[in-house]
Each structure stands twice: as C-alpha cells, then as structure tokens.
Amino acid sequence: MIVFDHVSKVYPNGTVGLDDVCLRIDDGEFVAIIGRSGAGKSTLLRAVNRMHQITSGTLMVNGTDVTGLSGKRLRQFRRGIGMVFQSFNLVTRTSVIKNVLAACVPDMPFWRVLLGAFRKEDKIKALESLDKVGILDKAYMRADQLSGGQQQRVALARAIVIKPDVLLMDEPLSNLDAKLRLEMRQAIRKIQREVGITTVYVTHDQEEAMSISDTIAVMNAGKIQHIGTPRDIYQRPANTFVATFIGRTNILDARMEQGTLVFPTGERFTRDSWRTIPDGPVKVSVRPEEFVVHHADEKAGGLSAVLEDSVYLGLNTHYYLKLTGGASVELIQESAIDEKLEPGSAVTLTLKEEKINIFSEDGTKNYLRV
Ligand code: ADP
C-alpha cells in the first residue's frame, strides 16, 4: 500500500511540485495520475521510489517511511520497485533475454551478463517474465530487431522480473503510434491484473487513463483535484477544473432557486434532488451529450439557441450553437438518417437533468457529489 499523507515537495528554486497531496493506493490497485504538463505527475512518481526527497508530510510505501531511507536500505527499497519509462532504455545490440536478465542481477556488471555468467534460476525467471508479457518467442532476438510495441513489452518484462512490490510507469506509451498504444493499453492492464502488482501510471492521455485504471487521480498545480473511479470522475467531477479537463463540457452561469435552476434568459428546470442546493448563483456543467436538441417549433420550455455549425462524424454529429443569452455551446447527438438542421436554424435545448452537474459559483464544489 502507498500512502501520501499531506505530502508537499518544493524544489530548491522554490517551484512547488506537490502541494499537500493525500492519496492512498491499495495493494494490487492500478492508479492513473493524470494532468497537464507541469501538474506534478512525475514529481509524485519520483517521490514514491525516492528519486527525490519530499519537503513535508509522510510517504509510506508498503509500511516503510521512505523519507527516512538512506544508503543500503534505500538501495534495497529501490530494488523492490519496477519502473517503466517513455524511453525503453534497452541495450539494443543485445538479446532480449540478456536485457531482462540484467535486471535480475543488478549487482552484476553488464559484461558478465553478456558472457553468460548468470544463474539458471535467473534465466528461468527472465523467460517466465517474457512469457507473461507475450514475447517468449523473441527471447533470443536482438532488442533492436523488435517493433516499438515489442520493445515496450521487454521494458515491462524487465520491470516485473524482479517481482517488485510496486510498478511505476511514466508515460510508457508515448513513443508508440496510436494503434499500438491501444494494443499495449490492453496488454498492460491484463499483465497487471495477472501479476496483481500495485501500479502507479502517469499519463496526460485521459482516454488511456480511463481505459486502463481502477482509480484516477486528476492533478493540477501540484494538487490532487479529484480521486475516483473513471465513471465517478466523468459523471460527478469534484470541481469545474475536473469537469472541463476530463472529457468536454459546457460551463454555463445560472441561479438556484429552491431546487429550480434558472438560466439568465429565464428558462427554468426543476428536479427533486436539487432541493438541497443552496439558493444563489451557480455554475452548471452540461456535457455535449447531455443536451437534447429540438426544432424550435416542436418544443417550448427549453433554452433557445441558433445553430451556427455542425460536423457530421458518422455515428455522431457535433453541433455548435449560440444560446439566446450569448453563450456558445457544443452539443453531440447520434446522427439521424434525415438530418434537417441547417446553420441558422432556431432550436430549443433541453437537458438530461439527471446527468448535468451543478457547482458553486467559484467552481470549487460540486453540489451533486454525495
Ligand atoms: P508533470 O510530470 O505533471 O509534467 P512535473 O512533476 O515534472 O510535472 O513538474 C511539476 C512542477 O515542478 C513544474 O512546475 C516543473 O517545472 C517543476 N519541476 C519539476 N522538476 C523540477 C526540478 N528538478 N527543479 C525545479 N522545478 C522542477
């Protein structure tokens, strides 16, 4: 288990890398850390294997307080942690199995590995590990003769061959093309489940994070903004930052009046579960698929808008509209066979009320999170 308890990291030049981070990662859990560049993702990862020291707070990894480690104990601790980076760091002119074997015998100079001075049981471990990642048949090929995806599998085999307590992955798929990334996502998830290893996975790709992890931690400016399941983060984001960062959304101004949401142009929407929301100004997040579009003459009582543009993408059509109040919104609907909406059409928008989110005016609190 990994526990960050009010952890902060300030770099010597004063830059805040982590700001009061609290995060608990259970044994066997797969957590994706997601955020823009500079959000603090790598700083968090590097704190776990003590590549740097945190400034304050406590960080426990499997019962060990990592801040207190030094010398031999620190080296031993690091050996219990598998790492996979964006660059595969393979010794390219050497066989795949020797690349993996070198990780089994970290104290042995690499030239001795090349000479074959390793134990039979280490060789068995290396072959087992290559089998787990699905490239046993490539064991005796030179690493540089493999494809990008296969090289990534070798990097993974090398990380898990030591049977680490924790696996840290920093943007491991960024160097692969789109198709391979999809394939490797599935492979990593499957291997992680089989091995049951606690995994922290840094990415800036939200779809990758959603598809691969049990839990996502969204970071911004050194702080964790939201920790939750992919579904929780998408459906009930903790604040407007998370709502706009994960997926797409429209943020609109409105007021709450005794369970009724009132838009500046006067349209009203009521729902029982909104009665607990305090009266006053709010921010409303409506994802593009949470609007329903109607021809203006078909439906009264929704938000009036004019269609500015639409893009047909096969399964869905994206609509860009301007509300009567002036706000621009984006909407996605499943494409209809007989599309009749033309730019300039007057339409009415209703809301999928159970799905939308209502935040405090400053965007920091989602009133619909229980
Ligand atoms: P991410 O991985 O999300 O892109 P980082 O953890 O690398 O973000 O960086 C978080 C913040 O810390 C950024 O502002 C970055 O510029 C800063 N930072 C990272 N490493 C150092 C360092 N060695 N010295 C000073 N500032 C750093």
JSON list of N, CA and C in Angstrom, two decimals, residues 292-324:
[
{"chain": "A", "resi": 292, "resn": "VAL", "atom": "N", "xyz": [-30.42, 17.86, -25.27]},
{"chain": "A", "resi": 292, "resn": "VAL", "atom": "CA", "xyz": [-31.24, 17.25, -26.32]},
{"chain": "A", "resi": 292, "resn": "VAL", "atom": "C", "xyz": [-31.71, 18.41, -27.20]},
{"chain": "A", "resi": 293, "resn": "VAL", "atom": "N", "xyz": [-31.53, 18.25, -28.51]},
{"chain": "A", "resi": 293, "resn": "VAL", "atom": "CA", "xyz": [-31.89, 19.34, -29.41]},
{"chain": "A", "resi": 293, "resn": "VAL", "atom": "C", "xyz": [-33.27, 19.09, -30.04]},
{"chain": "A", "resi": 294, "resn": "HIS", "atom": "N", "xyz": [-34.09, 20.12, -30.08]},
{"chain": "A", "resi": 294, "resn": "HIS", "atom": "CA", "xyz": [-35.42, 20.02, -30.69]},
{"chain": "A", "resi": 294, "resn": "HIS", "atom": "C", "xyz": [-35.57, 21.17, -31.69]},
{"chain": "A", "resi": 295, "resn": "HIS", "atom": "N", "xyz": [-36.39, 20.97, -32.70]},
{"chain": "A", "resi": 295, "resn": "HIS", "atom": "CA", "xyz": [-36.73, 22.10, -33.57]},
{"chain": "A", "resi": 295, "resn": "HIS", "atom": "C", "xyz": [-37.53, 23.09, -32.72]},
{"chain": "A", "resi": 296, "resn": "ALA", "atom": "N", "xyz": [-37.28, 24.37, -32.90]},
{"chain": "A", "resi": 296, "resn": "ALA", "atom": "CA", "xyz": [-37.89, 25.37, -32.03]},
{"chain": "A", "resi": 296, "resn": "ALA", "atom": "C", "xyz": [-39.41, 25.26, -32.04]},
{"chain": "A", "resi": 297, "resn": "ASP", "atom": "N", "xyz": [-40.00, 24.90, -33.21]},
{"chain": "A", "resi": 297, "resn": "ASP", "atom": "CA", "xyz": [-41.46, 24.84, -33.27]},
{"chain": "A", "resi": 297, "resn": "ASP", "atom": "C", "xyz": [-42.02, 23.56, -32.64]},
{"chain": "A", "resi": 298, "resn": "GLU", "atom": "N", "xyz": [-41.13, 22.60, -32.32]},
{"chain": "A", "resi": 298, "resn": "GLU", "atom": "CA", "xyz": [-41.58, 21.33, -31.75]},
{"chain": "A", "resi": 298, "resn": "GLU", "atom": "C", "xyz": [-41.71, 21.39, -30.25]},
{"chain": "A", "resi": 299, "resn": "LYS", "atom": "N", "xyz": [-40.90, 22.23, -29.63]},
{"chain": "A", "resi": 299, "resn": "LYS", "atom": "CA", "xyz": [-40.75, 22.13, -28.18]},
{"chain": "A", "resi": 299, "resn": "LYS", "atom": "C", "xyz": [-40.60, 23.52, -27.58]},
{"chain": "A", "resi": 300, "resn": "ALA", "atom": "N", "xyz": [-41.41, 23.78, -26.58]},
{"chain": "A", "resi": 300, "resn": "ALA", "atom": "CA", "xyz": [-41.25, 25.03, -25.84]},
{"chain": "A", "resi": 300, "resn": "ALA", "atom": "C", "xyz": [-40.64, 24.68, -24.48]},
{"chain": "A", "resi": 301, "resn": "GLY", "atom": "N", "xyz": [-40.11, 25.66, -23.79]},
{"chain": "A", "resi": 301, "resn": "GLY", "atom": "CA", "xyz": [-39.68, 25.43, -22.41]},
{"chain": "A", "resi": 301, "resn": "GLY", "atom": "C", "xyz": [-38.23, 25.01, -22.25]},
{"chain": "A", "resi": 302, "resn": "GLY", "atom": "N", "xyz": [-37.45, 25.06, -23.31]},
{"chain": "A", "resi": 302, "resn": "GLY", "atom": "CA", "xyz": [-36.03, 24.77, -23.18]},
{"chain": "A", "resi": 302, "resn": "GLY", "atom": "C", "xyz": [-35.22, 26.03, -23.44]},
{"chain": "A", "resi": 303, "resn": "LEU", "atom": "N", "xyz": [-33.90, 25.87, -23.53]},
{"chain": "A", "resi": 303, "resn": "LEU", "atom": "CA", "xyz": [-33.04, 27.01, -23.83]},
{"chain": "A", "resi": 303, "resn": "LEU", "atom": "C", "xyz": [-33.12, 27.29, -25.33]},
{"chain": "A", "resi": 304, "resn": "SER", "atom": "N", "xyz": [-33.36, 28.54, -25.69]},
{"chain": "A", "resi": 304, "resn": "SER", "atom": "CA", "xyz": [-33.43, 28.87, -27.12]},
{"chain": "A", "resi": 304, "resn": "SER", "atom": "C", "xyz": [-32.02, 29.09, -27.64]},
{"chain": "A", "resi": 305, "resn": "ALA", "atom": "N", "xyz": [-31.78, 28.57, -28.84]},
{"chain": "A", "resi": 305, "resn": "ALA", "atom": "CA", "xyz": [-30.45, 28.71, -29.42]},
{"chain": "A", "resi": 305, "resn": "ALA", "atom": "C", "xyz": [-30.54, 28.73, -30.93]},
{"chain": "A", "resi": 306, "resn": "VAL", "atom": "N", "xyz": [-29.45, 29.20, -31.55]},
{"chain": "A", "resi": 306, "resn": "VAL", "atom": "CA", "xyz": [-29.39, 29.19, -33.01]},
{"chain": "A", "resi": 306, "resn": "VAL", "atom": "C", "xyz": [-28.20, 28.33, -33.40]},
{"chain": "A", "resi": 307, "resn": "LEU", "atom": "N", "xyz": [-28.41, 27.44, -34.37]},
{"chain": "A", "resi": 307, "resn": "LEU", "atom": "CA", "xyz": [-27.34, 26.56, -34.82]},
{"chain": "A", "resi": 307, "resn": "LEU", "atom": "C", "xyz": [-26.35, 27.36, -35.67]},
{"chain": "A", "resi": 308, "resn": "GLU", "atom": "N", "xyz": [-25.09, 27.30, -35.28]},
{"chain": "A", "resi": 308, "resn": "GLU", "atom": "CA", "xyz": [-24.07, 28.04, -36.06]},
{"chain": "A", "resi": 308, "resn": "GLU", "atom": "C", "xyz": [-23.35, 27.12, -37.04]},
{"chain": "A", "resi": 309, "resn": "ASP", "atom": "N", "xyz": [-23.09, 25.89, -36.60]},
{"chain": "A", "resi": 309, "resn": "ASP", "atom": "CA", "xyz": [-22.33, 24.99, -37.46]},
{"chain": "A", "resi": 309, "resn": "ASP", "atom": "C", "xyz": [-22.56, 23.56, -37.00]},
{"chain": "A", "resi": 310, "resn": "SER", "atom": "N", "xyz": [-22.34, 22.62, -37.87]},
{"chain": "A", "resi": 310, "resn": "SER", "atom": "CA", "xyz": [-22.41, 21.22, -37.44]},
{"chain": "A", "resi": 310, "resn": "SER", "atom": "C", "xyz": [-21.36, 20.41, -38.20]},
{"chain": "A", "resi": 311, "resn": "VAL", "atom": "N", "xyz": [-20.89, 19.36, -37.54]},
{"chain": "A", "resi": 311, "resn": "VAL", "atom": "CA", "xyz": [-19.89, 18.50, -38.17]},
{"chain": "A", "resi": 311, "resn": "VAL", "atom": "C", "xyz": [-20.39, 17.07, -38.06]},
{"chain": "A", "resi": 312, "resn": "TYR", "atom": "N", "xyz": [-20.56, 16.44, -39.20]},
{"chain": "A", "resi": 312, "resn": "TYR", "atom": "CA", "xyz": [-21.06, 15.06, -39.23]},
{"chain": "A", "resi": 312, "resn": "TYR", "atom": "C", "xyz": [-19.87, 14.11, -39.08]},
{"chain": "A", "resi": 313, "resn": "LEU", "atom": "N", "xyz": [-19.91, 13.26, -38.04]},
{"chain": "A", "resi": 313, "resn": "LEU", "atom": "CA", "xyz": [-18.79, 12.34, -37.83]},
{"chain": "A", "resi": 313, "resn": "LEU", "atom": "C", "xyz": [-19.25, 10.89, -37.87]},
{"chain": "A", "resi": 314, "resn": "GLY", "atom": "N", "xyz": [-20.25, 10.60, -38.67]},
{"chain": "A", "resi": 314, "resn": "GLY", "atom": "CA", "xyz": [-20.72, 9.21, -38.77]},
{"chain": "A", "resi": 314, "resn": "GLY", "atom": "C", "xyz": [-21.70, 8.89, -37.65]},
{"chain": "A", "resi": 315, "resn": "LEU", "atom": "N", "xyz": [-21.20, 8.21, -36.64]},
{"chain": "A", "resi": 315, "resn": "LEU", "atom": "CA", "xyz": [-22.06, 7.82, -35.52]},
{"chain": "A", "resi": 315, "resn": "LEU", "atom": "C", "xyz": [-22.73, 9.04, -34.88]},
{"chain": "A", "resi": 316, "resn": "ASN", "atom": "N", "xyz": [-21.93, 10.08, -34.65]},
{"chain": "A", "resi": 316, "resn": "ASN", "atom": "CA", "xyz": [-22.45, 11.28, -34.00]},
{"chain": "A", "resi": 316, "resn": "ASN", "atom": "C", "xyz": [-22.32, 12.50, -34.90]},
{"chain": "A", "resi": 317, "resn": "THR", "atom": "N", "xyz": [-23.14, 13.50, -34.59]},
{"chain": "A", "resi": 317, "resn": "THR", "atom": "CA", "xyz": [-22.97, 14.81, -35.23]},
{"chain": "A", "resi": 317, "resn": "THR", "atom": "C", "xyz": [-22.70, 15.82, -34.12]},
{"chain": "A", "resi": 318, "resn": "HIS", "atom": "N", "xyz": [-21.69, 16.66, -34.33]},
{"chain": "A", "resi": 318, "resn": "HIS", "atom": "CA", "xyz": [-21.38, 17.72, -33.37]},
{"chain": "A", "resi": 318, "resn": "HIS", "atom": "C", "xyz": [-22.05, 19.01, -33.84]},
{"chain": "A", "resi": 319, "resn": "TYR", "atom": "N", "xyz": [-22.74, 19.66, -32.92]},
{"chain": "A", "resi": 319, "resn": "TYR", "atom": "CA", "xyz": [-23.41, 20.92, -33.26]},
{"chain": "A", "resi": 319, "resn": "TYR", "atom": "C", "xyz": [-22.78, 22.05, -32.45]},
{"chain": "A", "resi": 320, "resn": "TYR", "atom": "N", "xyz": [-22.59, 23.19, -33.07]},
{"chain": "A", "resi": 320, "resn": "TYR", "atom": "CA", "xyz": [-22.08, 24.37, -32.38]},
{"chain": "A", "resi": 320, "resn": "TYR", "atom": "C", "xyz": [-23.19, 25.41, -32.41]},
{"chain": "A", "resi": 321, "resn": "LEU", "atom": "N", "xyz": [-23.63, 25.84, -31.23]},
{"chain": "A", "resi": 321, "resn": "LEU", "atom": "CA", "xyz": [-24.80, 26.72, -31.15]},
{"chain": "A", "resi": 321, "resn": "LEU", "atom": "C", "xyz": [-24.52, 27.94, -30.31]},
{"chain": "A", "resi": 322, "resn": "LYS", "atom": "N", "xyz": [-25.34, 28.96, -30.51]},
{"chain": "A", "resi": 322, "resn": "LYS", "atom": "CA", "xyz": [-25.28, 30.15, -29.66]},
{"chain": "A", "resi": 322, "resn": "LYS", "atom": "C", "xyz": [-26.61, 30.25, -28.93]},
{"chain": "A", "resi": 323, "resn": "LEU", "atom": "N", "xyz": [-26.54, 30.31, -27.57]},
{"chain": "A", "resi": 323, "resn": "LEU", "atom": "CA", "xyz": [-27.77, 30.47, -26.80]},
{"chain": "A", "resi": 323, "resn": "LEU", "atom": "C", "xyz": [-28.25, 31.91, -26.93]},
{"chain": "A", "resi": 324, "resn": "THR", "atom": "N", "xyz": [-29.54, 32.11, -26.67]},
{"chain": "A", "resi": 324, "resn": "THR", "atom": "CA", "xyz": [-30.11, 33.47, -26.77]},
{"chain": "A", "resi": 324, "resn": "THR", "atom": "C", "xyz": [-29.35, 34.44, -25.87]}
]
